[in-house]
Structure formats: C-alpha cells, structure tokens
Coordinates of C-alpha atoms in Angstrom, one line a residue:
X1 CA 0.0 -0.2 0.0
X2 CA 1.8 3.4 -1.0
X3 CA 0.3 6.5 0.7
X4 CA 1.2 9.7 1.4
X5 CA 1.5 12.3 3.4
X6 CA -2.1 14.3 4.8
X7 CA -1.9 17.5 5.1
X8 CA -5.6 17.4 7.1
X9 CA -6.8 14.9 10.1
X10 CA -7.4 11.6 7.6
X11 CA -10.4 9.8 9.4
X12 CA -12.5 13.4 10.4
X13 CA -12.1 14.1 6.6
X14 CA -13.7 10.6 5.3
X15 CA -16.5 11.2 8.5
X16 CA -17.7 14.7 6.6
X17 CA -18.6 12.5 4.0
X18 CA -19.9 10.1 5.2
X19 CA -21.9 12.3 7.2
X20 CA -23.1 14.1 3.4
X21 CA -24.5 10.6 2.4
X22 CA -25.4 10.2 6.2
X23 CA -27.6 12.7 5.6
X24 CA -29.2 11.9 1.9
X25 CA -30.2 8.6 3.0
X26 CA -31.9 9.5 6.4
X27 CA -33.5 12.8 5.4
X28 CA -35.7 12.0 3.2
X29 CA -37.6 9.9 5.2
X30 CA -38.7 12.9 7.3
X31 CA -39.0 15.4 4.1
X32 CA -41.8 12.6 2.3
X33 CA -44.6 14.5 3.2
X34 CA -44.3 17.5 2.4
X35 CA -42.7 15.7 -1.0
X36 CA -46.1 13.9 -1.5
X37 CA -48.0 17.2 -0.8
X38 CA -46.2 19.1 -3.8
X39 CA -46.0 16.6 -6.4
X40 CA -50.0 16.0 -5.2
X41 CA -48.6 12.0 -4.4
X42 CA -49.7 10.0 -2.3
X43 CA -47.0 9.1 0.6
X44 CA -46.4 5.0 -0.3
X45 CA -45.3 6.2 -3.9
X46 CA -43.6 8.5 -2.7
X47 CA -42.2 6.3 -1.1
X48 CA -40.5 5.0 -3.7
X49 CA -38.1 8.0 -3.0
X50 CA -36.2 6.3 -0.5
X51 CA -36.6 3.1 -1.4
X52 CA -35.3 3.3 -5.2
X53 CA -32.3 5.3 -3.6
X54 CA -31.7 2.9 -1.3
X55 CA -31.9 -0.7 -4.1
X56 CA -29.5 2.2 -6.0
X57 CA -26.8 1.7 -3.9
X58 CA -27.3 -2.0 -3.0
X59 CA -26.8 -3.2 -6.6
X60 CA -24.5 -0.3 -8.0
X61 CA -21.9 -0.7 -4.4
X62 CA -20.7 -4.1 -5.1
X63 CA -19.8 -3.5 -8.7
X64 CA -19.0 0.0 -8.5
X65 CA -16.7 -1.6 -5.3
X66 CA -15.5 -4.7 -8.1
X67 CA -14.1 -2.5 -11.0
X68 CA -12.8 0.6 -8.6
X69 CA -10.4 -1.9 -6.3
X70 CA -6.6 -0.9 -7.8
X71 CA -7.4 2.8 -8.0
X72 CA -5.9 5.1 -6.1
X73 CA -8.9 5.6 -2.6
X74 CA -8.7 9.6 -2.5
X75 CA -9.5 9.9 -6.6
X76 CA -12.8 7.8 -6.0
X77 CA -13.8 9.1 -3.6
X78 CA -13.8 13.0 -5.0
X79 CA -15.4 11.3 -7.9
X80 CA -18.5 9.9 -6.5
X81 CA -19.2 13.0 -3.8
X82 CA -18.9 14.9 -6.9
X83 CA -22.4 12.8 -8.8
X84 CA -24.0 12.8 -5.5
X85 CA -23.8 16.6 -5.5
X86 CA -24.8 17.4 -9.1
X87 CA -27.7 13.8 -7.6
X88 CA -28.9 16.3 -5.5
X89 CA -28.9 18.8 -7.9
X90 CA -31.2 17.4 -10.1
X91 CA -33.6 16.3 -6.9
X92 CA -33.9 19.8 -5.9
X93 CA -35.4 21.4 -9.3
X94 CA -36.8 17.8 -10.5
X95 CA -41.0 19.1 -11.9
X96 CA -41.9 15.6 -11.1
X97 CA -42.3 12.4 -9.5
X98 CA -40.5 10.2 -12.3
X99 CA -37.8 12.9 -12.1
X100 CA -37.2 13.0 -8.8
X101 CA -36.6 10.0 -9.1
X102 CA -34.4 9.6 -11.7
X103 CA -31.8 11.5 -9.4
X104 CA -32.2 9.9 -6.8
X105 CA -30.9 6.6 -8.5
X106 CA -27.9 9.2 -9.7
X107 CA -26.9 10.7 -6.7
X108 CA -26.8 6.7 -5.0
X109 CA -24.9 6.0 -7.5
X110 CA -22.3 8.7 -6.4
X111 CA -23.1 7.3 -2.6
X112 CA -22.8 4.0 -3.3
X113 CA -19.2 4.4 -4.5
X114 CA -17.9 6.4 -1.0
X115 CA -19.3 4.5 1.9
X116 CA -16.9 1.4 1.0
X117 CA -14.8 3.7 -0.1
X118 CA -14.6 5.6 3.2
X119 CA -13.8 2.6 5.8
X120 CA -11.0 0.9 3.5
X121 CA -9.3 3.9 4.0
X122 CA -10.1 4.2 7.5
X123 CA -8.8 1.0 8.3
X124 CA -6.2 0.7 6.0
X125 CA -4.8 3.1 7.6
X126 CA -5.0 2.6 10.3
X127 CA -3.0 -1.1 12.8
X128 CA -5.5 -4.0 13.2
X129 CA -5.5 -3.5 17.0
X130 CA -7.8 0.6 16.1
X131 CA -9.6 -0.8 12.6
X132 CA -12.7 -0.7 14.6
X133 CA -12.0 3.3 16.0
X134 CA -11.0 3.8 12.9
X135 CA -13.7 2.3 10.9
X136 CA -16.4 3.6 14.3
X137 CA -14.8 7.5 13.0
X138 CA -16.3 7.3 9.8
X139 CA -19.5 5.3 10.8
X140 CA -20.2 8.3 12.9
X141 CA -20.6 10.9 9.9
X142 CA -23.4 8.8 9.4
X143 CA -24.5 9.0 13.2
X144 CA -24.2 12.5 12.7
X145 CA -25.7 13.0 9.8
X146 CA -29.1 11.7 12.3
X147 CA -27.8 14.3 15.1
X148 CA -27.3 17.5 12.4
X149 CA -28.7 16.5 9.1
X150 CA -31.4 14.6 9.3
X151 CA -33.4 17.4 11.8
X152 CA -31.8 20.1 10.2
X153 CA -32.5 18.8 7.0
X154 CA -36.3 17.9 8.1
X155 CA -36.5 21.1 10.0
X156 CA -35.6 23.1 6.8
X157 CA -38.7 21.1 4.3
X158 CA -41.0 22.5 7.0
X159 CA -39.9 26.1 6.4
X160 CA -38.9 26.5 3.5
X161 CA -40.0 23.1 0.8
X162 CA -38.4 20.5 0.7
X163 CA -36.7 21.8 -2.4
X164 CA -34.4 23.5 -0.3
X165 CA -33.3 20.7 1.7
X166 CA -31.6 19.0 -1.5
X167 CA -29.2 22.0 -2.3
X168 CA -28.3 22.6 1.4
X169 CA -26.5 18.5 -0.2
X170 CA -25.8 19.3 -2.8
X171 CA -23.5 22.5 -1.6
X172 CA -22.3 19.8 1.6
X173 CA -21.4 17.5 -1.3
X174 CA -18.9 19.9 -3.0
X175 CA -16.9 21.2 0.5
X176 CA -16.7 17.6 1.6
X177 CA -15.6 16.5 -2.0
X178 CA -13.2 19.6 -1.1
X179 CA -12.2 18.4 1.8
X180 CA -11.3 15.2 0.8
X181 CA -9.3 16.4 -2.3
X182 CA -6.9 18.6 0.0
X183 CA -7.1 16.3 3.0
X184 CA -6.4 12.9 1.6
X185 CA -3.8 10.8 1.3
X186 CA -2.9 9.4 -1.7
X187 CA -3.8 5.4 -1.0
X188 CA -3.4 2.9 -3.2
X189 CA -4.9 -0.6 -1.3
X190 CA -3.2 -3.8 -2.1
X191 CA -4.9 -6.2 -3.9
X192 CA -5.2 -9.7 -6.3
X193 CA -4.0 -10.5 -9.5
X194 CA -7.7 -10.0 -11.4
X195 CA -11.5 -8.8 -10.4
X196 CA -11.2 -13.4 -10.4
X197 CA -9.5 -13.5 -7.9
X198 CA -10.5 -10.2 -6.0
X199 CA -14.6 -11.4 -6.3
X200 CA -13.3 -15.3 -4.6
X201 CA -14.0 -14.4 -1.4
X202 CA -16.9 -13.3 -2.1
X203 CA -17.8 -16.7 -2.2
X204 CA -17.0 -18.0 1.4
X205 CA -19.8 -19.1 3.8
X206 CA -18.6 -16.5 6.0
X207 CA -18.8 -13.5 4.3
X208 CA -22.7 -14.3 2.9
X209 CA -24.3 -15.4 6.0
X210 CA -22.7 -11.5 7.3
X211 CA -23.9 -10.5 4.7
X212 CA -27.0 -11.4 5.4
X213 CA -27.9 -10.8 8.8
X214 CA -26.7 -7.7 8.0
X215 CA -29.8 -7.5 5.3
X216 CA -32.8 -8.5 7.9
X217 CA -31.1 -6.6 10.3
X218 CA -31.9 -3.6 9.0
X219 CA -34.2 -4.4 6.7
X220 CA -36.2 -4.5 10.0
X221 CA -35.5 -1.2 11.4
X222 CA -36.6 0.6 7.6
X223 CA -40.1 -1.0 7.9
X224 CA -41.0 0.9 11.1
X225 CA -38.0 4.5 9.9
X226 CA -38.8 4.7 6.9
X227 CA -42.1 5.9 8.0
X228 CA -41.1 7.7 11.0
X229 CA -43.1 10.4 10.1
X230 CA -46.2 7.9 10.8
X231 CA -45.3 6.5 13.4
X232 CA -45.0 9.5 15.4
X233 CA -48.4 11.0 14.5
X234 CA -50.1 10.4 17.8
X235 CA -46.7 12.1 19.3
X236 CA -46.4 14.9 17.4
X237 CA -49.4 15.6 15.3
X238 CA -47.6 15.9 12.0
X239 CA -45.9 18.9 13.5
X240 CA -42.6 19.3 11.3
X241 CA -40.6 21.1 14.4
X242 CA -41.5 17.8 16.9
X243 CA -40.0 15.5 14.1
X244 CA -37.4 17.6 13.8
X245 CA -36.7 17.8 17.8
X246 CA -37.0 13.4 17.8
X247 CA -34.9 12.5 15.3
X248 CA -32.8 14.5 17.0
X249 CA -33.1 12.9 19.8
X250 CA -32.5 9.4 17.9
X251 CA -29.2 11.2 16.7
X252 CA -27.0 11.8 19.1
X253 CA -27.7 8.5 21.4
X254 CA -26.9 6.8 17.8
X255 CA -23.5 8.8 16.8
X256 CA -22.9 7.7 20.4
X257 CA -23.8 3.4 19.7
X258 CA -21.4 3.9 16.2
X259 CA -18.6 5.0 18.5
X260 CA -19.0 2.3 21.1
X261 CA -19.6 -0.2 19.1
X262 CA -16.1 0.3 17.0
X263 CA -14.2 0.7 20.4
X264 CA -15.6 -2.9 22.4
X265 CA -15.2 -4.2 18.8
X266 CA -11.6 -3.5 19.7
X267 CA -11.3 -5.3 22.9
X268 CA -14.4 -7.6 23.3
X269 CA -14.1 -8.9 19.4
X270 CA -17.3 -8.9 16.4
X271 CA -19.7 -10.5 18.0
X272 CA -20.0 -10.6 20.8
X273 CA -21.3 -6.4 20.6
X274 CA -23.2 -8.0 17.0
X275 CA -25.3 -9.7 18.7
X276 CA -26.3 -7.2 21.7
X277 CA -26.8 -4.4 19.4
X278 CA -29.2 -6.6 16.9
X279 CA -31.5 -8.7 20.5
X280 CA -31.3 -4.0 22.0
X281 CA -33.1 -3.1 18.5
X282 CA -35.4 -6.3 17.9
X283 CA -36.6 -5.2 22.2
X284 CA -36.9 -1.6 20.6
X285 CA -39.0 -2.7 17.4
X286 CA -41.0 -5.1 19.0
X287 CA -42.3 -2.6 22.1
X288 CA -42.7 0.0 19.1
X289 CA -46.9 0.4 19.1
X290 CA -46.4 1.1 22.8
X291 CA -43.8 3.6 22.9
X292 CA -46.2 5.9 20.3
X293 CA -47.9 7.6 21.6
X294 CA -47.1 9.1 24.8
X295 CA -43.2 12.0 24.8
X296 CA -41.6 10.5 27.5
X297 CA -42.0 6.6 25.6
X298 CA -41.3 7.7 23.1
X299 CA -38.3 9.9 24.1
X300 CA -36.7 7.4 25.5
X301 CA -37.5 4.6 22.2
X302 CA -35.8 6.8 19.8
X303 CA -32.8 7.0 22.0
X304 CA -32.1 2.8 22.3
X305 CA -33.4 2.6 18.5
X306 CA -29.9 4.8 17.8
X307 CA -28.1 3.7 20.1
X308 CA -28.7 -0.4 19.7
X309 CA -29.3 0.5 15.4
X310 CA -25.5 2.0 15.8
X311 CA -23.5 0.2 17.2
X312 CA -24.5 -2.6 14.5
X313 CA -21.8 -1.8 11.1
X314 CA -18.4 -1.8 12.7
X315 CA -18.6 -5.1 13.9
X316 CA -20.1 -6.3 11.1
X317 CA -17.8 -4.2 8.7
X318 CA -15.2 -4.5 11.0
X319 CA -16.2 -9.1 10.5
X320 CA -16.2 -8.3 6.5
X321 CA -11.8 -6.9 5.9
X322 CA -10.5 -8.7 8.6
X323 CA -11.8 -12.3 6.2
X324 CA -9.7 -10.8 3.6
X325 CA -8.6 -7.6 3.0
X326 CA -6.8 -7.7 -0.4
X327 CA -10.6 -7.8 -0.9
X328 CA -11.5 -4.7 1.8
X329 CA -13.3 -2.4 -0.6
X330 CA -15.6 -5.3 -2.5
X331 CA -16.7 -6.9 0.7
X332 CA -17.1 -3.9 1.9
X333 CA -19.5 -2.6 -0.6
X334 CA -21.7 -5.8 -0.2
X335 CA -22.1 -5.1 3.4
X336 CA -23.4 -1.3 2.4
X337 CA -24.8 -3.3 -0.4
X338 CA -26.6 -4.9 2.3
X339 CA -27.3 -1.7 4.4
X340 CA -29.1 0.3 1.4
X341 CA -30.8 -3.8 0.2
X342 CA -32.4 -2.9 3.3
X343 CA -33.9 -0.1 3.0
X344 CA -35.2 -0.1 0.6
X345 CA -36.7 -3.9 1.7
X346 CA -38.2 -2.2 4.7
X347 CA -39.9 0.8 2.5
X348 CA -41.5 -1.3 0.2
X349 CA -42.7 -3.8 3.2
X350 CA -43.5 -0.7 5.3
X351 CA -45.1 1.0 2.4
X352 CA -47.1 -2.8 1.4
X353 CA -47.8 -2.9 5.0
X354 CA -49.8 0.0 6.0
X355 CA -51.8 0.6 3.2
X356 CA -53.3 3.6 3.5
X357 CA -51.7 4.4 7.0
X358 CA -54.3 3.7 9.3
X359 CA -53.0 2.9 13.3
X360 CA -53.2 -0.3 13.5
X361 CA -51.0 -1.1 10.5
X362 CA -49.0 1.2 11.4
X363 CA -48.3 0.3 15.3
X364 CA -47.9 -3.4 12.8
X365 CA -44.1 -1.9 11.4
X366 CA -42.3 -2.3 14.9
X367 CA -43.3 -6.5 16.0
X368 CA -42.5 -7.5 12.0
X369 CA -39.1 -5.2 12.1
X370 CA -38.5 -7.3 15.2
X371 CA -38.9 -10.4 13.6
X372 CA -36.4 -10.2 11.2
X373 CA -34.1 -8.7 13.6
X374 CA -34.2 -12.4 15.8
X375 CA -33.8 -14.2 12.2
X376 CA -30.4 -11.7 11.5
X377 CA -29.7 -13.2 15.5
X378 CA -30.3 -17.0 14.1
X379 CA -27.4 -16.0 11.0
X380 CA -24.8 -14.0 12.2
X381 CA -24.9 -17.7 15.5
X382 CA -23.7 -19.7 11.8
X383 CA -21.8 -16.8 9.7
X384 CA -19.7 -18.0 13.6
X385 CA -19.6 -21.1 13.6
X386 CA -19.3 -22.0 9.6
X387 CA -15.1 -22.7 8.9
X388 CA -13.4 -20.9 6.0
X389 CA -13.6 -22.3 2.8
X390 CA -9.7 -22.4 2.0
X391 CA -6.8 -21.7 4.9
X392 CA -5.2 -19.4 2.7
X393 CA -8.1 -16.7 2.8
X394 CA -7.8 -17.6 7.1
X395 CA -4.4 -17.0 6.7
X396 CA -4.8 -13.3 5.7
X397 CA -7.5 -12.5 7.9
X398 CA -5.2 -13.9 10.2
X399 CA -1.9 -11.8 9.7
X400 CA -4.5 -8.7 8.7
X401 CA -5.3 -9.0 12.8
X402 CA -2.3 -9.5 14.5
X403 CA -0.5 -12.5 16.2
X404 CA -2.2 -14.7 17.5
X405 CA -5.7 -12.5 16.8
X406 CA -8.5 -15.2 15.6
X407 CA -9.1 -14.2 11.6
X408 CA -12.6 -12.8 12.1
X409 CA -12.3 -11.3 15.5
X410 CA -9.4 -7.9 16.7
X411 CA -6.3 -8.8 18.3
X412 CA -7.5 -6.6 21.0
X413 CA -9.8 -9.5 22.3
X414 CA -7.4 -11.8 22.5
X415 CA -7.2 -12.8 26.7

C-alpha cells in the first residue's frame, strides 16, 4: 500500500463525507409528507424516493467496489462526492415524481462508491488493534447526520420546502469533495491480480452469512424508520418541528452507539458486540407500538433505537475486512449493499403493510421488524460457526488481525 503524507486529519475528513451521504440517506424519511403534498402523490408512492435510492445503492455498491478496487482511493472518493452533489442538484430541480426518482438514482451511485471506499481507506491507514475505532469514526459521520443533518433538513423542509433540503445537500457534497481532495493522503490498497481473484472471497460462507445478517436487521429497522413520520404521528400531531426534535433524540445516541460499537469491537470482539446490539434493536422494535403515543416513552424508544441500530455497523465491517483485506473494498461494498438493500426492502414492505396509513397497520411495523432482527441473530450465530473454505483466506485474515488473533475477531479480544 502506498500513501502520501496527509494535509488534514484523515479520519475526520472521511467522516465529513460520510456525514453528507448519511444526511441524504436519512433525511428523506422526514420530508416525504412535504414531497407527497407538493407533487400530488400518495405517501406510499413517494416512499419510492427512499426505496429506489436504497435499491440503486444496493445494486451498484458491489459492482463499483469491484471495478474500482485497484484505483487510488482519494480519486475515487472525490469523484463519488461530485456525482452525489450533481444528483442532489437534479433532485432539487425535479418538476415531478419521475424526474425526482431518476435524480435519486444518480445520487445513489455516488453514495454507493463513497462509503465502502472511505471505510476501506480508514481500515488500511490504521493499525489492526485500532481498526474497529477507525471504521467507527467514519461511520460516526453517518450517525452524526442523524444528529444534525436529518433534524435540520427536516426542519428546513417544513419551513422552506423540501427542495431547499436537497440544495443544502448539493452544497455539502461539493464542500466534502474539496475537503477530501485537500486532506486525504494518496492511498493505493493492495489488490489481487485480477477481477476474478478479487471476487474470490465472495464465495466464502462467512461473507454470505455476515451480509445476510446486515440485510435482515436493516430491513427490520427500516420497516418503521422509513415511515417514521406516520409512526410518531400520535406524538407529533404531524408537526415537522416536533418530528425533527425526535429525530434529534434518535441521532445523538446514534453517534454514541457507533463509537461504542467500534471501541467495544476492539476490546471484546465483533461477534458479542453484534449480537448485543441486534438483540437490543429487536427489543426496541417489538415494543414500538407501546411507545409511540406518549412523549416520554417515544423519547426513550428513539434514543435506544439510535444506540442499538448504529452499534451494529462497526463489528459487521470489521468482520468482513478481516476475512480478506486485499478484497476489502469489495467486501465492504457488499455490506453497504446489504445495508441499502435492507433500507429498500424495509421501505417497500412497510409501504405494503401500512396500506392507507391507518393506525392498526402502522402498529405492525415495529413487531414485524423485530422478527427480522431475531432472524438476523440466527444468521449471525451460523456465520460464526462456518469454517473458512480455504486456509489461504484464513491466513490472510489472521495476518490482518495481528499475530495470534482469530480471523474474524480483533487482536484486542485476546486475553
């Protein structure tokens, strides 16, 4: 791996880019009612704005990860952010739902390229025993978006219109591209000789079950989160400002959950951290119908939701990177793909469940999501017990973790 001396702190620069992507990803849930009203469309139809973004991301992330695995990371990151900015500008200018959906496809393409490349760069630039924390800093940008970007974007949509939110994201994407171009060192990750060799780890059953676990708990969470405005309507009364405040309650603990997940992964290993966070997420979701009609219980539920949901990602990314570091961009892209496939499926299934948006239908979203999170616990446990298909991949993962570490667990877990 080659790299030049950075001109700015590396991890915060990458986190800024993740912040832009995260704001774009999550803010849509808060502005769907405004988009539906302005474009004279139903809430379920406008839900495709979020669903298609996530589906496009899910399809393109592994493809772009494989095709750009040999390219220098800084160049990849800058290009991805500029595409992201152009997509948001097109979203702000869209005259109808069809044009808006097309613009979201372009935006998702930029996002799909950025997050895996940023996570792989953070991992490659960090010592193995600090890799979980490094990835957590980058992912912290995503969770920080729920603290600042999403509530602010939701409030802006309520006061200035939803198009203003997308213009804000356009400017943020341009600023992030400039920060990455000026602050990230040149990084070339070690790559396998050809595309077939880089794709080889995809056949590892550990990869399959890790990615499936991500898909399940993300789908479960986004059954409700895509339609959070409807879920929290008994508390907010449809007021955008109150919804923004509750999203802030979700976001502040989410940042802590991300950082906690990274530090805990370095100390105790990826598997116990993952199991604890997914179990906590299931508990929040199954009790959601009991918490959404009173302010105090809604605040507690949103805070717990933020912590448990965001603590899942650092251990998942660590496990994948440790399986085959030379294919890190591709494997992390698969995890991102599963993340956004889950967002897409959650939005799609949730839209079918809520139907006309009645209270009874909305109450089903949380328990159904909890069931999928419970299935994620099962696939996670199966993945832990799977034996690597070949010893070469196992040896490579062990070397990445440090002498004596197990392939899928950090060196810090050793007693």
